[in-house]
Amino acid sequence: MPTRRQMLALGGGGVAALIAPPIVHAAQVEEIGMRGRARGEHVWFTPAGLAVAQGTLLRFVNHDAGNSHTATCYHPALFDRPQRIPEGATPWDSGFLLPGEAFEVRLTVPGVYDYYCIPHEHAAMVGRIVVGRPGDHGWLGAAVGAGDLPDVALIGFPAVEAILGAGRVMAPGQS
Ligand SMILES: [Cu+2]
């Protein structure tokens, strides 16, 4: 892969820079979609469970034409919710994403991250990201205890073992 400087030298300047594709290492960017049925009776993250390497850039994209969504991790600093991300990880909240909008966050601390959509937590719109693997330095597994989470959210988190085994897990009945 030539460097940007080499590409500029090869292409002779600005035009080459404009047409050159961005240098992105695909394995380090993963997308999680926000989806819903046309009438809004079902909403979900896809995949609902995702395993990634440390340092992966996650991009949440709202593909639901009929709803705004958030991707908000469970953390006391965000609306006083229970902590369900590793110690030392920075809590993140996308804010409301309109249809077509996206939010990116890079996860560097290994462990299990549970998150939800603020307006749809009670419609089971939750997800789980596993960063790294058990045994990584500082790895923290899934949160223990229900806290103030509704049952419908608690059963929406795929098992860590299933996520690690398959790499990605879809919400039941969704794609
Ligand atoms: Cu939502």
CSV table of C-alpha atoms and ligand atoms in Angstrom, one decimal:
chain,number,residue,atom,x,y,z
A,1,MET,CA,0.0,0.0,0.0
A,2,PRO,CA,1.7,3.2,-1.1
A,3,THR,CA,1.7,6.1,1.3
A,4,ARG,CA,-0.3,9.2,0.6
A,5,ARG,CA,3.0,11.0,-0.2
A,6,GLN,CA,3.9,8.3,-2.7
A,7,MET,CA,0.5,8.4,-4.3
A,8,LEU,CA,0.7,12.1,-4.8
A,9,ALA,CA,4.1,11.6,-6.3
A,10,LEU,CA,2.8,8.9,-8.6
A,11,GLY,CA,-0.3,10.7,-9.6
A,12,GLY,CA,1.2,14.1,-10.1
A,13,GLY,CA,-0.9,16.0,-7.6
A,14,GLY,CA,-4.4,17.0,-6.7
A,15,VAL,CA,-6.5,15.0,-9.1
A,16,ALA,CA,-4.9,11.7,-8.0
A,17,ALA,CA,-5.5,12.7,-4.4
A,18,LEU,CA,-9.2,13.3,-5.1
A,19,ILE,CA,-9.8,10.0,-6.9
A,20,ALA,CA,-7.7,7.9,-4.6
A,21,PRO,CA,-9.8,5.7,-2.3
A,22,PRO,CA,-9.5,6.5,1.4
A,23,ILE,CA,-6.9,4.2,3.0
A,24,VAL,CA,-9.1,2.1,5.3
A,25,HIS,CA,-8.2,-1.2,6.8
A,26,ALA,CA,-11.5,-3.0,6.5
A,27,ALA,CA,-10.9,-5.3,9.3
A,28,GLN,CA,-10.6,-2.4,11.7
A,29,VAL,CA,-14.0,-0.9,10.9
A,30,GLU,CA,-17.2,-2.7,11.7
A,31,GLU,CA,-20.8,-1.6,11.1
A,32,ILE,CA,-23.8,-2.1,13.4
A,33,GLY,CA,-27.0,-1.2,11.8
A,34,MET,CA,-30.2,0.2,13.4
A,35,ARG,CA,-33.2,-1.2,11.7
A,36,GLY,CA,-37.0,-1.3,12.1
A,37,ARG,CA,-40.2,-2.5,10.5
A,38,ALA,CA,-42.0,0.1,8.4
A,39,ARG,CA,-44.7,0.6,11.0
A,40,GLY,CA,-42.1,0.7,13.9
A,41,GLU,CA,-43.6,-2.3,15.7
A,42,HIS,CA,-40.1,-4.0,15.7
A,43,VAL,CA,-36.8,-2.3,16.1
A,44,TRP,CA,-33.3,-3.8,16.5
A,45,PHE,CA,-29.5,-3.6,16.2
A,46,THR,CA,-27.9,-5.8,13.5
A,47,PRO,CA,-25.9,-7.6,14.5
A,48,ALA,CA,-27.1,-7.7,18.0
A,49,GLY,CA,-23.9,-9.3,19.1
A,50,LEU,CA,-20.5,-8.6,17.6
A,51,ALA,CA,-16.9,-9.7,18.4
A,52,VAL,CA,-14.2,-7.3,17.4
A,53,ALA,CA,-10.4,-6.8,18.0
A,54,GLN,CA,-9.1,-4.2,20.4
A,55,GLY,CA,-9.0,-0.8,18.7
A,56,THR,CA,-11.7,-1.5,16.2
A,57,LEU,CA,-13.7,1.5,14.9
A,58,LEU,CA,-17.4,0.8,15.2
A,59,ARG,CA,-19.9,2.7,13.0
A,60,PHE,CA,-23.5,2.7,14.0
A,61,VAL,CA,-25.7,3.6,11.1
A,62,ASN,CA,-29.4,4.2,11.2
A,63,HIS,CA,-30.9,2.3,8.3
A,64,ASP,CA,-34.5,2.7,9.6
A,65,ALA,CA,-36.3,5.3,7.5
A,66,GLY,CA,-39.1,5.6,10.0
A,67,ASN,CA,-37.4,6.1,13.4
A,68,SER,CA,-34.6,7.9,15.2
A,69,HIS,CA,-32.3,5.7,17.4
A,70,THR,CA,-29.4,6.0,19.8
A,71,ALA,CA,-26.6,3.7,20.7
A,72,THR,CA,-25.9,4.3,24.3
A,73,CYS,CA,-23.7,2.2,26.6
A,74,TYR,CA,-24.9,1.3,30.1
A,75,HIS,CA,-22.9,3.5,32.5
A,76,PRO,CA,-23.6,5.6,35.6
A,77,ALA,CA,-22.3,8.7,33.8
A,78,LEU,CA,-25.0,8.3,31.2
A,79,PHE,CA,-28.5,8.7,32.7
A,80,ASP,CA,-27.3,7.0,35.9
A,81,ARG,CA,-27.6,3.5,34.5
A,82,PRO,CA,-25.7,0.4,35.7
A,83,GLN,CA,-22.2,-0.1,34.4
A,84,ARG,CA,-22.1,-2.7,31.8
A,85,ILE,CA,-18.8,-1.8,30.0
A,86,PRO,CA,-15.3,-2.6,31.2
A,87,GLU,CA,-13.6,-0.6,33.9
A,88,GLY,CA,-11.5,2.1,32.3
A,89,ALA,CA,-13.6,2.2,29.1
A,90,THR,CA,-14.9,5.6,28.2
A,91,PRO,CA,-18.7,5.7,28.1
A,92,TRP,CA,-20.3,6.7,24.8
A,93,ASP,CA,-23.7,7.9,23.6
A,94,SER,CA,-24.5,8.6,20.0
A,95,GLY,CA,-27.3,10.9,20.7
A,96,PHE,CA,-30.4,10.7,18.4
A,97,LEU,CA,-29.5,9.5,14.9
A,98,LEU,CA,-31.9,10.5,12.2
A,99,PRO,CA,-32.4,8.1,9.3
A,100,GLY,CA,-29.2,7.8,7.4
A,101,GLU,CA,-27.0,9.3,10.1
A,102,ALA,CA,-24.1,7.5,11.7
A,103,PHE,CA,-22.0,7.6,14.8
A,104,GLU,CA,-18.5,6.2,15.3
A,105,VAL,CA,-16.7,5.0,18.4
A,106,ARG,CA,-13.3,3.2,18.8
A,107,LEU,CA,-13.2,0.6,21.5
A,108,THR,CA,-9.8,0.0,22.9
A,109,VAL,CA,-10.4,-1.6,26.4
A,110,PRO,CA,-11.0,-5.3,26.1
A,111,GLY,CA,-14.2,-6.8,27.6
A,112,VAL,CA,-18.0,-6.9,27.2
A,113,TYR,CA,-19.9,-3.7,26.3
A,114,ASP,CA,-23.7,-3.7,26.6
A,115,TYR,CA,-25.6,-0.8,25.0
A,116,TYR,CA,-29.2,0.2,24.2
A,117,CYS,CA,-31.3,2.6,22.3
A,118,ILE,CA,-32.8,5.2,24.6
A,119,PRO,CA,-36.3,5.4,23.2
A,120,HIS,CA,-36.5,1.6,22.5
A,121,GLU,CA,-34.9,-0.1,25.4
A,122,HIS,CA,-38.3,-1.4,26.4
A,123,ALA,CA,-38.8,-2.7,22.9
A,124,ALA,CA,-35.7,-4.9,23.3
A,125,MET,CA,-33.4,-2.7,21.2
A,126,VAL,CA,-30.2,-3.6,22.9
A,127,GLY,CA,-26.8,-5.0,21.8
A,128,ARG,CA,-23.6,-6.5,23.1
A,129,ILE,CA,-20.0,-6.0,21.7
A,130,VAL,CA,-17.2,-8.2,22.8
A,131,VAL,CA,-13.8,-6.6,22.4
A,132,GLY,CA,-10.8,-8.9,22.5
A,133,ARG,CA,-11.0,-12.3,24.2
A,134,PRO,CA,-11.0,-13.6,27.8
A,135,GLY,CA,-7.4,-13.6,29.0
A,136,ASP,CA,-6.5,-10.3,27.3
A,137,HIS,CA,-4.9,-8.0,29.8
A,138,GLY,CA,-7.7,-6.2,31.7
A,139,TRP,CA,-10.5,-8.2,30.0
A,140,LEU,CA,-13.8,-7.8,31.9
A,141,GLY,CA,-16.6,-10.2,31.2
A,142,ALA,CA,-20.3,-9.6,31.1
A,143,ALA,CA,-21.9,-7.6,33.9
A,144,VAL,CA,-23.5,-9.5,36.7
A,145,GLY,CA,-26.9,-8.6,38.0
A,146,ALA,CA,-29.9,-7.0,36.4
A,147,GLY,CA,-29.7,-3.5,37.9
A,148,ASP,CA,-32.6,-1.4,36.7
A,149,LEU,CA,-32.7,-3.1,33.3
A,150,PRO,CA,-36.1,-4.3,32.1
A,151,ASP,CA,-36.4,-8.1,31.5
A,152,VAL,CA,-36.9,-7.5,27.8
A,153,ALA,CA,-33.5,-5.9,27.6
A,154,LEU,CA,-31.7,-8.5,29.7
A,155,ILE,CA,-32.8,-11.3,27.4
A,156,GLY,CA,-31.8,-9.4,24.4
A,157,PHE,CA,-28.0,-9.7,25.0
A,158,PRO,CA,-26.5,-12.6,23.2
A,159,ALA,CA,-24.3,-14.8,25.3
A,160,VAL,CA,-20.6,-13.9,25.3
A,161,GLU,CA,-19.7,-17.5,24.3
A,162,ALA,CA,-22.1,-17.3,21.3
A,163,ILE,CA,-20.6,-14.0,20.2
A,164,LEU,CA,-17.1,-15.2,20.5
A,165,GLY,CA,-17.9,-18.5,18.7
A,166,ALA,CA,-19.8,-17.0,15.8
A,167,GLY,CA,-18.2,-13.5,15.6
A,168,ARG,CA,-21.7,-12.0,15.1
A,169,VAL,CA,-25.1,-12.9,16.4
A,170,MET,CA,-28.4,-11.6,15.0
A,171,ALA,CA,-31.4,-10.7,17.1
A,172,PRO,CA,-34.0,-13.5,17.1
A,173,GLY,CA,-35.9,-13.5,13.8
A,174,GLN,CA,-34.1,-10.5,12.4
A,175,SER,CA,-31.5,-10.0,9.7
B,1,CU,CU,-34.3,2.7,18.7
